[in-house]
mmCIF file of C-alpha atoms in Angstrom:
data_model
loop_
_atom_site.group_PDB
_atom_site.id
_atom_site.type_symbol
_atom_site.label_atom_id
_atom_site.label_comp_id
_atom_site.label_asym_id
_atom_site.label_seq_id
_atom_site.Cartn_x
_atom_site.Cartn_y
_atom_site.Cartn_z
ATOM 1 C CA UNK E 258 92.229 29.044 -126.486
ATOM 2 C CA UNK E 259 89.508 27.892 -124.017
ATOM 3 C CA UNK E 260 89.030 29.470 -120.845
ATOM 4 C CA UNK E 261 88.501 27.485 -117.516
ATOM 5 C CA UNK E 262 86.961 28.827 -114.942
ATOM 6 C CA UNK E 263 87.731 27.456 -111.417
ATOM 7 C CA UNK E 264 85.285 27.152 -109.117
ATOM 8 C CA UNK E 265 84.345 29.985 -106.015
ATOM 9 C CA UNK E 266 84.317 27.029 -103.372
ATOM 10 C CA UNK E 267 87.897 25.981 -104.045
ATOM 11 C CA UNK E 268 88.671 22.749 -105.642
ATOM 12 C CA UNK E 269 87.194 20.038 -104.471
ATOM 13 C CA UNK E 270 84.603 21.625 -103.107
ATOM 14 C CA UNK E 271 81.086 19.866 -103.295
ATOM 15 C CA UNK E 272 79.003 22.327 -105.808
ATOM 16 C CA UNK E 273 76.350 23.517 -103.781
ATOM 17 C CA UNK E 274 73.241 24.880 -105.028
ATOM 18 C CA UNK E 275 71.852 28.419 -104.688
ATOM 19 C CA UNK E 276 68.880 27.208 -103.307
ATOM 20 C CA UNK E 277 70.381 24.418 -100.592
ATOM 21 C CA UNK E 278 69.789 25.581 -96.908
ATOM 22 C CA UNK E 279 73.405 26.317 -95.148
ATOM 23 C CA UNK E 280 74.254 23.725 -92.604
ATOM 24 C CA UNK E 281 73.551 24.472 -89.380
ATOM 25 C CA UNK E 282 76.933 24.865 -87.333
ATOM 26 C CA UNK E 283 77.393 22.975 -84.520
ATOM 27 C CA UNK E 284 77.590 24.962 -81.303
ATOM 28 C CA UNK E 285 76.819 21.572 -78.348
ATOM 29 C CA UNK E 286 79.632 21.822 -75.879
ATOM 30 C CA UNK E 287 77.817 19.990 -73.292
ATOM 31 C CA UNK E 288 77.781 22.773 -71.185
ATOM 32 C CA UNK E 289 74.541 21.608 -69.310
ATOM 33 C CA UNK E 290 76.646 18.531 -67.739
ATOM 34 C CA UNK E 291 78.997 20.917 -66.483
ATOM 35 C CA UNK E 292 75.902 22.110 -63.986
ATOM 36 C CA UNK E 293 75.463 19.327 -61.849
ATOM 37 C CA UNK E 294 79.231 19.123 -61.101
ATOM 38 C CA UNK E 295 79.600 22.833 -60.069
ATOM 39 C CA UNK E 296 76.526 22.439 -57.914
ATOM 40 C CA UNK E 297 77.406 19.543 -56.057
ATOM 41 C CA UNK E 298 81.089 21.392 -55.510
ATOM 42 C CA UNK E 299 78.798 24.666 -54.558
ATOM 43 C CA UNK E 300 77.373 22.314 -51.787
ATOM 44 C CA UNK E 301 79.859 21.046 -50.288
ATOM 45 C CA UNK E 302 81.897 24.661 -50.142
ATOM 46 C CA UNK E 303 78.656 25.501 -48.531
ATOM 47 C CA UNK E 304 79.108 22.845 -45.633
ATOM 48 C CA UNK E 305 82.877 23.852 -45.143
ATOM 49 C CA UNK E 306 81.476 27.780 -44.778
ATOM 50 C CA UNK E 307 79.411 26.364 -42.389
ATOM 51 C CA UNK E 308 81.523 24.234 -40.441
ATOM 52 C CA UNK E 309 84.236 26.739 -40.041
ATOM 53 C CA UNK E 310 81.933 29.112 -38.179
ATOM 54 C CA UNK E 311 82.197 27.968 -34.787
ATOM 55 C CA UNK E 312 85.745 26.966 -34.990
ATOM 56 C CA UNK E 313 86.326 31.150 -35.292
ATOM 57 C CA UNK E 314 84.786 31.567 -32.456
ATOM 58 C CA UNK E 315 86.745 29.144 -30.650
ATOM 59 C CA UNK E 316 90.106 30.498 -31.526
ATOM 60 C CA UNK E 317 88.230 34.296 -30.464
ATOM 61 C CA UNK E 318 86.869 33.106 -27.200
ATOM 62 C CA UNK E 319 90.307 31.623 -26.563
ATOM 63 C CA UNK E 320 92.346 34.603 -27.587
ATOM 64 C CA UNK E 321 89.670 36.861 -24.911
ATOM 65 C CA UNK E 322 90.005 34.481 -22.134
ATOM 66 C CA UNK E 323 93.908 34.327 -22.425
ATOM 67 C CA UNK E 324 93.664 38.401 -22.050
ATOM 68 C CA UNK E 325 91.395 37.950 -18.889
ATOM 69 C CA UNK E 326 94.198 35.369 -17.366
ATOM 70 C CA UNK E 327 92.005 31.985 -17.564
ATOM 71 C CA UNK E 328 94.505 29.947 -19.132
ATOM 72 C CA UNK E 329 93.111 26.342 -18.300
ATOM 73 C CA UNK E 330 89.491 27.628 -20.490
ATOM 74 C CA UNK E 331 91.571 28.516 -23.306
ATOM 75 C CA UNK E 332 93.306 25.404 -23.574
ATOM 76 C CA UNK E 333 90.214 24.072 -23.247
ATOM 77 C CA UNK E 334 88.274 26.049 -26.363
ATOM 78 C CA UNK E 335 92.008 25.262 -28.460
ATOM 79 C CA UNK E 336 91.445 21.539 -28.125
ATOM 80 C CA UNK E 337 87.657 21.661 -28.742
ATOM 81 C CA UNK E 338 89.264 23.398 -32.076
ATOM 82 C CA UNK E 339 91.337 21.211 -32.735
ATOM 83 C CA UNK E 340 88.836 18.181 -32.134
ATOM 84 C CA UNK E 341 86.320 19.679 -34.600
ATOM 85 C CA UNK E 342 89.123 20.134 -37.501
ATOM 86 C CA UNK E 343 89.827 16.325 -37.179
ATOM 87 C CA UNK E 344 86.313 15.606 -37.269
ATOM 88 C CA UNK E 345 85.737 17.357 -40.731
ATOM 89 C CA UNK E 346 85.136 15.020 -43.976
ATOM 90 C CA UNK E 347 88.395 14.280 -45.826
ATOM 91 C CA UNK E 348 86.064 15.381 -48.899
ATOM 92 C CA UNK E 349 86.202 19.045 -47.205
ATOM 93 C CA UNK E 350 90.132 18.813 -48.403
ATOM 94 C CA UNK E 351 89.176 20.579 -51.864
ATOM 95 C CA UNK E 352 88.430 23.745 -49.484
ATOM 96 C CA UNK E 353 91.462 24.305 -47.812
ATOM 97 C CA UNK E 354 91.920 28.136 -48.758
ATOM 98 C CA UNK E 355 88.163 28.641 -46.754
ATOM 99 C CA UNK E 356 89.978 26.996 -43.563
ATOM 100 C CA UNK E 357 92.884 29.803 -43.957
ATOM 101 C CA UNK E 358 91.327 32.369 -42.012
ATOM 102 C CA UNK E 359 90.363 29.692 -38.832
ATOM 103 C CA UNK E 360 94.698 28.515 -38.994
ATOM 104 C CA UNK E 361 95.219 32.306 -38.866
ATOM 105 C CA UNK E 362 93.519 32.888 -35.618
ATOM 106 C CA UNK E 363 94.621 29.575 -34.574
ATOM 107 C CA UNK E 364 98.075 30.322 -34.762
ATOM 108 C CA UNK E 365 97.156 33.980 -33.349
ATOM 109 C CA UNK E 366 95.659 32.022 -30.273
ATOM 110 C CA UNK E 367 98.682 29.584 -29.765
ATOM 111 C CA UNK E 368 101.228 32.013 -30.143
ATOM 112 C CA UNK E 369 99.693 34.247 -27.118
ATOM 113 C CA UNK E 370 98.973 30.931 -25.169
ATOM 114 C CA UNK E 371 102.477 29.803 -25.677
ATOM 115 C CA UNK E 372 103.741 33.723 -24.666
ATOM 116 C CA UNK E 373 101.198 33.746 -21.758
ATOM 117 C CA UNK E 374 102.694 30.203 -20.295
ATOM 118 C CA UNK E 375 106.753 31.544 -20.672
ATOM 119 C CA UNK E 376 107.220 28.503 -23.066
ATOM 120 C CA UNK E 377 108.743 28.663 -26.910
ATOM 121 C CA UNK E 378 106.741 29.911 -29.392
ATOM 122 C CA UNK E 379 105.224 26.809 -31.938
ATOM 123 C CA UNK E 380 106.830 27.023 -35.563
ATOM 124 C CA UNK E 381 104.465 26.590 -38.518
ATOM 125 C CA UNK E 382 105.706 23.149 -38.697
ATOM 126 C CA UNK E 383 104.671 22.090 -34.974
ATOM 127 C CA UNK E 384 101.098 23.705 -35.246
ATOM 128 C CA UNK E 385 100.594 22.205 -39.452
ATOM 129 C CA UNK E 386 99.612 25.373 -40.777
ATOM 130 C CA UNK E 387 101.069 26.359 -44.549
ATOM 131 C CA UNK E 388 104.138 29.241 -43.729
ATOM 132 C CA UNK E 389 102.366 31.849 -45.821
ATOM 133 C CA UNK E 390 99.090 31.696 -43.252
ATOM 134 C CA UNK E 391 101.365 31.353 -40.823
ATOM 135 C CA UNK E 392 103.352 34.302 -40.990
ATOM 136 C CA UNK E 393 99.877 36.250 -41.264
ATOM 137 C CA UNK E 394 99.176 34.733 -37.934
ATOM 138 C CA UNK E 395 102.240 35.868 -36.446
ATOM 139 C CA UNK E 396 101.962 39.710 -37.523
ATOM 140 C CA UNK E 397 98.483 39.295 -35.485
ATOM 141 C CA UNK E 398 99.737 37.892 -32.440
ATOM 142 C CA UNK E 399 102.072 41.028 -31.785
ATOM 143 C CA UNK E 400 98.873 43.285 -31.628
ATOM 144 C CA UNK E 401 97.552 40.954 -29.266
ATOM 145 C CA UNK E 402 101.423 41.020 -27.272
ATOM 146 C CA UNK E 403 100.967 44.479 -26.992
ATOM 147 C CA UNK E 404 97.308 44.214 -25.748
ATOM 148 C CA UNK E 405 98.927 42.163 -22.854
ATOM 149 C CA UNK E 406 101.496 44.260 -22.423
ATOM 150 C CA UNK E 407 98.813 47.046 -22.105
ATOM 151 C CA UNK E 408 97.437 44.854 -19.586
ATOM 152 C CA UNK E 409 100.543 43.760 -17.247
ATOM 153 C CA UNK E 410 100.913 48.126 -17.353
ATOM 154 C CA UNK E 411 97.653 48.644 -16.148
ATOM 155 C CA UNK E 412 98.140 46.337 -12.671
ATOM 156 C CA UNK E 413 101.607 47.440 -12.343
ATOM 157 C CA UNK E 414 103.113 43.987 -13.664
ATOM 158 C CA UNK E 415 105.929 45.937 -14.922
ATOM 159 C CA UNK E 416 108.338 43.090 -15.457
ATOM 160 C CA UNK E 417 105.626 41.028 -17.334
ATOM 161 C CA UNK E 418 105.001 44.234 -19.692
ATOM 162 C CA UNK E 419 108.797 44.181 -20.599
ATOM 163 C CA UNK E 420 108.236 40.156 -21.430
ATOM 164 C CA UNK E 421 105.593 41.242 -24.203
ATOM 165 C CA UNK E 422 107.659 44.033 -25.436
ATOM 166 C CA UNK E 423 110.606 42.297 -25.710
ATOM 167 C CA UNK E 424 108.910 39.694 -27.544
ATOM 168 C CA UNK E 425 107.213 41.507 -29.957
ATOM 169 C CA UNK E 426 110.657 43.451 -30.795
ATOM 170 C CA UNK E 427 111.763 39.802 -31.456
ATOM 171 C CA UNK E 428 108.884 38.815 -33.217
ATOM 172 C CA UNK E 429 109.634 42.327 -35.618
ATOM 173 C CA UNK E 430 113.088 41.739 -36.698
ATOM 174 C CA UNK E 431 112.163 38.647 -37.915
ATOM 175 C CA UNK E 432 109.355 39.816 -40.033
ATOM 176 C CA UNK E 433 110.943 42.707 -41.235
ATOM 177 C CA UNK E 434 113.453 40.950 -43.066
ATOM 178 C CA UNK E 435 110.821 39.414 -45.012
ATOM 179 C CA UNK E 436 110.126 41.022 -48.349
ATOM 180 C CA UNK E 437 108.373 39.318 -51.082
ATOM 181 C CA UNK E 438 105.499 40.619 -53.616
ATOM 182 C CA UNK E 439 101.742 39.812 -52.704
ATOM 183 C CA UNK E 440 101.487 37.920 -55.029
ATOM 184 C CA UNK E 441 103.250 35.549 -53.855
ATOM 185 C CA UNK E 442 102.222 36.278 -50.112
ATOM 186 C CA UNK E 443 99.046 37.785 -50.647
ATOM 187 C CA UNK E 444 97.428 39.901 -47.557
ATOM 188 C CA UNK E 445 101.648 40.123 -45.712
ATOM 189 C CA UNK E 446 102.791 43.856 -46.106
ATOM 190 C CA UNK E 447 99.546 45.439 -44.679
ATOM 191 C CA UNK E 448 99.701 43.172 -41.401
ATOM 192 C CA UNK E 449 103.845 43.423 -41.325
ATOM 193 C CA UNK E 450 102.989 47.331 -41.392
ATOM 194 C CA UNK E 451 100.400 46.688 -38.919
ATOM 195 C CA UNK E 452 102.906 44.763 -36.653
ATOM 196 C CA UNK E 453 105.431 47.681 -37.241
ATOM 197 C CA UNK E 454 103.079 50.289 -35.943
ATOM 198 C CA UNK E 455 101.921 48.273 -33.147
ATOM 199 C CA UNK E 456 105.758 47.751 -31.631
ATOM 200 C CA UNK E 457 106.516 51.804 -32.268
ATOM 201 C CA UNK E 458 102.847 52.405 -30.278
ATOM 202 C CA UNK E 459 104.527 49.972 -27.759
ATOM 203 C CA UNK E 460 108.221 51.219 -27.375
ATOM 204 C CA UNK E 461 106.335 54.733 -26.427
ATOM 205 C CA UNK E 462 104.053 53.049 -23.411
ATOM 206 C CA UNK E 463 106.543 51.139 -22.372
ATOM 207 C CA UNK E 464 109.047 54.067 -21.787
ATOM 208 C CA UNK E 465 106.433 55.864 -20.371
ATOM 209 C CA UNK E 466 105.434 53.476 -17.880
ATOM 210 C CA UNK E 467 109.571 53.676 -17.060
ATOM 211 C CA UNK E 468 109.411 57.648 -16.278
#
């Protein structure tokens, strides 16, 4: 009987012969057009960093002068704020998460405004911040209640110093019911801790003050 050998290469394989160069695999992802794309997006996160700068400082300067009772000034660094935000390029949109730390303060700043002038503190809604920045802006602003609270103490603006206090106990039960994992609220249980240790600090001045 005759034997048949079958071919190493599998059927159907072209023969190939020993001394044929292998074929050079082909390894061309176009990588290199992927360059220009990442730095024109590299550019234009670099004129969003740059932009945001002096809106911080707005929302800072405003938050200081609010402590040192100039109201009107305030207002007036919030609405150059708010001016410049408008006046960014739609383009910027791509970069929202750079602008979260500028709505943070922002809402910091309004909440304290809105606390300084006795009038209803804005919802996320009413200022058009995202909740989750939101709710880190709100954990700051009761550090800054009890810095006024501090304050109305130290001239003997007793009945103001209750205002703050009783505000930021306010502020705390809401927060505290809030419980979720960070990933899905990244940044929330250090400043709700932080907001939590500031009230405690607070409850003990306050009933100080009252001895």
């Amino acid at each position: 009987m005759t034997n048949k050998k079958t071919s190493s290469a599998g059927l159907g394989a072209p023969a190939r012969s020993a001394h044929s160069p292998a074929p050079s695999p082909s390894a061309d992802l176009g990588l290199l057009s992927i360059i220009p794309l990442l730095e024109k997006r590299e550019k234009a996160r670099d004129e969003v960093i740059t932009a945001s700068r002096p809106l911080v400082r707005h929302c800072a300067l405003a938050i200081k002068i609010l402590h040192a009772g100039e109201v009107e000034e305030a207002k007036k660094e919030l609405g150059m704020l708010e001016r410049e935000m408008k006046a960014l390029p739609p383009s910027n949109a791509s970069f929202e998460y750079l602008f979260e730390p500028i709505w943070q303060e922002m809402v910091e700043a309004k909440l304290l405004l809105a606390a300084v002038e006795r009038k209803a503190l804005p919802s996320y809604s009413a200022l058009g911040v995202p909740p989750s920045v939101y709710l880190l802006g709100v954990c700051d602003a009761v550090g800054e209640f009890r810095r006024a609270m501090l304050e109305s103490l130290r001239v003997g603006k007793k009945e103001d110093a209750q205002y703050y206090f009783e505000l930021m106990d306010a502020i705390y039960d809401q927060l505290s019911v809030i419980r979720f994992s960070g990933s899905l609220l990244p940044n929330f249980k250090p400043k709700q801790d932080m907001a939590r240790h500031s009230l405690e600090q607070a409850r003990s001045e306050i009933l100080r003050a009252k001895d």
